[in-house]
Coordinates of N, CA, C and O in Angstrom, one line a residue:
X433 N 14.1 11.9 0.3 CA 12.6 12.1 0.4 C 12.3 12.2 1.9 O 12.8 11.5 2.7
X434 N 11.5 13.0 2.1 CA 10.8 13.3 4.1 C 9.9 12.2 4.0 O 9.7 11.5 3.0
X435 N 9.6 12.1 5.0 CA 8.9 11.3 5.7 C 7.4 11.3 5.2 O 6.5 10.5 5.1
X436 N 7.6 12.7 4.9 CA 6.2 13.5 4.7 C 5.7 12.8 2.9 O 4.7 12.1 2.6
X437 N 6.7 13.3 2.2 CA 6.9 12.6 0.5 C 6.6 11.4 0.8 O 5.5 10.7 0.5
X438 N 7.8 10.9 1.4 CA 7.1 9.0 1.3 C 5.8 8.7 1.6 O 5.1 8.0 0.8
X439 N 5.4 9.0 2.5 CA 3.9 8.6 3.1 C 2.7 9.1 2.1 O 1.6 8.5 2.1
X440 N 3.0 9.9 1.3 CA 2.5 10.4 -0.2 C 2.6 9.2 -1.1 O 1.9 8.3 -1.4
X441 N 3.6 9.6 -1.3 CA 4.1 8.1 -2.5 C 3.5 6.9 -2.1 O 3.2 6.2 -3.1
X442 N 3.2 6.3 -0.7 CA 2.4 5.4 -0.1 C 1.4 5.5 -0.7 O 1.3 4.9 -1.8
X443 N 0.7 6.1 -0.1 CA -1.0 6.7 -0.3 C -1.4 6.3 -1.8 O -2.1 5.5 -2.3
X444 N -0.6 7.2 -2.3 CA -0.3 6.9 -4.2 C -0.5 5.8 -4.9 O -1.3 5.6 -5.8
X445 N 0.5 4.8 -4.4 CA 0.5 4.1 -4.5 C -0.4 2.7 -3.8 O -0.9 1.8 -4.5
X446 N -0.5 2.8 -3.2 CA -1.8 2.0 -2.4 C -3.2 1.9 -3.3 O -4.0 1.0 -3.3
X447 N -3.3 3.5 -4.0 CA -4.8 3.8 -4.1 C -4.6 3.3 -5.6 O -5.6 3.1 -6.1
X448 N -3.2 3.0 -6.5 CA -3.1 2.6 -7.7 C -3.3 1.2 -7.4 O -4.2 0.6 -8.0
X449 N -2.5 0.4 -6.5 CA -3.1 -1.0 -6.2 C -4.7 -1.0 -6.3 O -5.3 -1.1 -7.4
X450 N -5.2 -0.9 -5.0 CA -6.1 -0.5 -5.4 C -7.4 -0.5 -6.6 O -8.6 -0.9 -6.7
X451 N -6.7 0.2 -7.5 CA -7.7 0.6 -8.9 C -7.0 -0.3 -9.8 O -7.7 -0.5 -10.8
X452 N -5.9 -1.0 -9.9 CA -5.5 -2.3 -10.5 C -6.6 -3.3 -10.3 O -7.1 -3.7 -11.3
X453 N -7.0 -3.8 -9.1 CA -7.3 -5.0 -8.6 C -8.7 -4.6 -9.4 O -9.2 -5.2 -10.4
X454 N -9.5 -3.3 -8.9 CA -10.6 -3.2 -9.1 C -10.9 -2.8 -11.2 O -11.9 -2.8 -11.8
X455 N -9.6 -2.7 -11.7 CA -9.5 -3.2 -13.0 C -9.6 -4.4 -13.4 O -10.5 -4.8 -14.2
X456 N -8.9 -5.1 -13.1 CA -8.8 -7.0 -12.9 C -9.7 -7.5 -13.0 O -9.9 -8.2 -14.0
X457 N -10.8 -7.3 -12.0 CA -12.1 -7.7 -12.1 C -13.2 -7.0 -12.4 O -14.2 -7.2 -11.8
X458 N -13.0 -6.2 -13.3 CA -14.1 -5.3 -14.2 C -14.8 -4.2 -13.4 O -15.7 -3.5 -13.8
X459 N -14.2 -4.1 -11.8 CA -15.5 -3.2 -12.0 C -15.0 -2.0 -11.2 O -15.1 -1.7 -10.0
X460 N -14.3 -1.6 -12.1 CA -13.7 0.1 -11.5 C -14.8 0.9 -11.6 O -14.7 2.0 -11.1
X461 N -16.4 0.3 -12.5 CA -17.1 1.7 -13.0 C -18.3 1.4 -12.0 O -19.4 2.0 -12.2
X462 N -18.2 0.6 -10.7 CA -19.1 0.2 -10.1 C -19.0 1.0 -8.9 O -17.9 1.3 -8.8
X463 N -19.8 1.5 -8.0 CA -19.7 1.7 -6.9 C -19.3 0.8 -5.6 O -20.0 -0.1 -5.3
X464 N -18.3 1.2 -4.8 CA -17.6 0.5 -3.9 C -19.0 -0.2 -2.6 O -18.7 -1.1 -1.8
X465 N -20.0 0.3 -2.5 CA -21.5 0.0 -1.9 C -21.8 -1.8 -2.9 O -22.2 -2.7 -2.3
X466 N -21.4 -1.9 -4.1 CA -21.6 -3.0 -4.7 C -20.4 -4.2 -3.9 O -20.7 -5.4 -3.5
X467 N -19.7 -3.9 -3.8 CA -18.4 -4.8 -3.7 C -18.8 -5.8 -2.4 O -19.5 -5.3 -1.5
X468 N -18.3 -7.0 -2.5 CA -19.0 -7.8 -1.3 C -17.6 -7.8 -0.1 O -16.6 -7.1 -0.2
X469 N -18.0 -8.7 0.8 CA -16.6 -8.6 2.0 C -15.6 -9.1 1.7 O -14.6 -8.6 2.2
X470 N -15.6 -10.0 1.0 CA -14.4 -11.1 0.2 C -13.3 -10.4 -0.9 O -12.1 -10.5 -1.1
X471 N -14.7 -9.2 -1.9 CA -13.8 -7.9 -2.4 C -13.0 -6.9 -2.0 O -11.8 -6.7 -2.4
X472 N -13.7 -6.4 -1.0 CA -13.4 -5.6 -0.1 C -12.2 -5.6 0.6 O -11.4 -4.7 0.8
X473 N -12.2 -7.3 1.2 CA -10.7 -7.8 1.5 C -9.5 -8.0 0.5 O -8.3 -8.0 0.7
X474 N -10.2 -8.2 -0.5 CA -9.4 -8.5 -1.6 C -8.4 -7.1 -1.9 O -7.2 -6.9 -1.8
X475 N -9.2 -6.3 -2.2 CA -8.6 -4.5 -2.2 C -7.9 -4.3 -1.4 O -6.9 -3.8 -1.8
X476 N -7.8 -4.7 0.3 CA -7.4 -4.2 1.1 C -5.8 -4.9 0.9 O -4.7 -4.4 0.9
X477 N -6.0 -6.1 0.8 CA -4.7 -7.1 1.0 C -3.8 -6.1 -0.4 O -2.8 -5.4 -0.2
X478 N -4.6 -6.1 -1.7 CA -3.4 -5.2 -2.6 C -2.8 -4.0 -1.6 O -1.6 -4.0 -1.2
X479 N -3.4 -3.2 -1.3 CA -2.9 -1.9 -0.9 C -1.9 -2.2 0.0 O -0.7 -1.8 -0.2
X480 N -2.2 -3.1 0.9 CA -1.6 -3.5 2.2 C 0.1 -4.3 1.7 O 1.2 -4.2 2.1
X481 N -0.7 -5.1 0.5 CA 0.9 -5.6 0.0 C 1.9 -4.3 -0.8 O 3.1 -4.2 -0.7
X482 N 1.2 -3.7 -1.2 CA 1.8 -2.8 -1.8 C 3.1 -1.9 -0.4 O 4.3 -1.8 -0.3
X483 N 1.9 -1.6 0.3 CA 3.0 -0.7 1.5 C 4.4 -1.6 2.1 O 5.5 -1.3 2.5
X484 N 3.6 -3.1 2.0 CA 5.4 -3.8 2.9 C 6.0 -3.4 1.6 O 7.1 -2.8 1.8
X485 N 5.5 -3.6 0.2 CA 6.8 -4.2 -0.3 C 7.4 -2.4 -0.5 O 8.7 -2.2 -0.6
X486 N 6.7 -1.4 -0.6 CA 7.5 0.0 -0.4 C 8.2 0.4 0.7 O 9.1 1.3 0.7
X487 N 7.5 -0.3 2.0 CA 8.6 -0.2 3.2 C 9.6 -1.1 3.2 O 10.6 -0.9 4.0
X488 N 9.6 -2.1 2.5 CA 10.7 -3.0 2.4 C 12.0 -1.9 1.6 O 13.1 -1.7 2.1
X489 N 11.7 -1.6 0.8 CA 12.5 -1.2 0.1 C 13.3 0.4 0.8 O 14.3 1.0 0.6
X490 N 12.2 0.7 1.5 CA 12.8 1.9 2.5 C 13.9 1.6 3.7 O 14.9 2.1 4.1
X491 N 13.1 0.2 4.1 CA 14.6 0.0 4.9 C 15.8 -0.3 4.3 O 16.9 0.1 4.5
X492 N 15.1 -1.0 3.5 CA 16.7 -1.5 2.7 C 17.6 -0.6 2.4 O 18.8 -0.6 2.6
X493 N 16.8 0.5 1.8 CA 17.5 2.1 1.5 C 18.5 2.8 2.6 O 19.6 3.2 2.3
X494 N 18.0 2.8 3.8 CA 18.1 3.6 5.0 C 17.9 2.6 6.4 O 17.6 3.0 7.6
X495 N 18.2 1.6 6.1 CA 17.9 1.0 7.7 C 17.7 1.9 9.0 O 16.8 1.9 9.8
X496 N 19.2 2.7 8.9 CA 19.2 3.5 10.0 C 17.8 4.4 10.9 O 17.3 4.6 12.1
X497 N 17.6 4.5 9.8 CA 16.6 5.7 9.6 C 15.2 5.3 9.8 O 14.4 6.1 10.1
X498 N 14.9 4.0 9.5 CA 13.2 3.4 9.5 C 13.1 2.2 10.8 O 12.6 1.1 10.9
X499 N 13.9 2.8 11.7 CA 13.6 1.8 13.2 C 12.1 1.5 13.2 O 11.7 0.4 13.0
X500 N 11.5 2.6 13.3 CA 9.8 2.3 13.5 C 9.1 1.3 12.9 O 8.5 0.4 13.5
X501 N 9.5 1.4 11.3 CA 9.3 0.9 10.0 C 9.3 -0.5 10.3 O 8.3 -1.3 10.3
X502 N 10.5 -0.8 10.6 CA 11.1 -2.1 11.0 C 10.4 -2.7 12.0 O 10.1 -3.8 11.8
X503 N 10.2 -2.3 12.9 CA 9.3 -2.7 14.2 C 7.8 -3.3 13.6 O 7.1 -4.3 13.8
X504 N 7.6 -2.2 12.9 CA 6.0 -2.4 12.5 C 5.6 -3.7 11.7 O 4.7 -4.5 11.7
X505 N 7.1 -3.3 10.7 CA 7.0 -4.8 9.5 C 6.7 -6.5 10.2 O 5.9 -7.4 9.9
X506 N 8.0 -6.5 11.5 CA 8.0 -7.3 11.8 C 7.4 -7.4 13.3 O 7.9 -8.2 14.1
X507 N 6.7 -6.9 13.6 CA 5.6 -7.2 14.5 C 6.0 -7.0 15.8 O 5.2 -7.3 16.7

């Protein structure tokens, strides 16, 4: 997979977190203008968990290859 695909499959996947959480709590048919700051963070933290645990697994895949990755994960 390029760099280019992965970062796709990210996105993808981030925006399905995302529409999970905002399933969870009923209100996928609401407008994101409704959602308060505590929501908002709430969404964000899914997406956000979503990407370590896909970059996790990219290193794991390719260590070699995700120096950056690795940097970023761990700070």
């Amino acid at each position: 997979m390029t760099d280019d695909d992965w970062q796709a499959q990210v996105t993808r996947e981030a925006a399905k977190a995302i529409g999970q959480w905002l399933e969870g709590r009923g209100r996928l048919h609401q407008p994101i203008a409704v959602l308060t700051l505590p929501e908002l963070e709430a969404m964000a933290a899914n997406a956000i968990a979503r990407f370590v645990v896909l970059a996790s697994e990219r290193i794991r895949d390719r260590p070699d290859d995700n120096r950056d990755l690795t940097r970023l994960l761990l700070g």
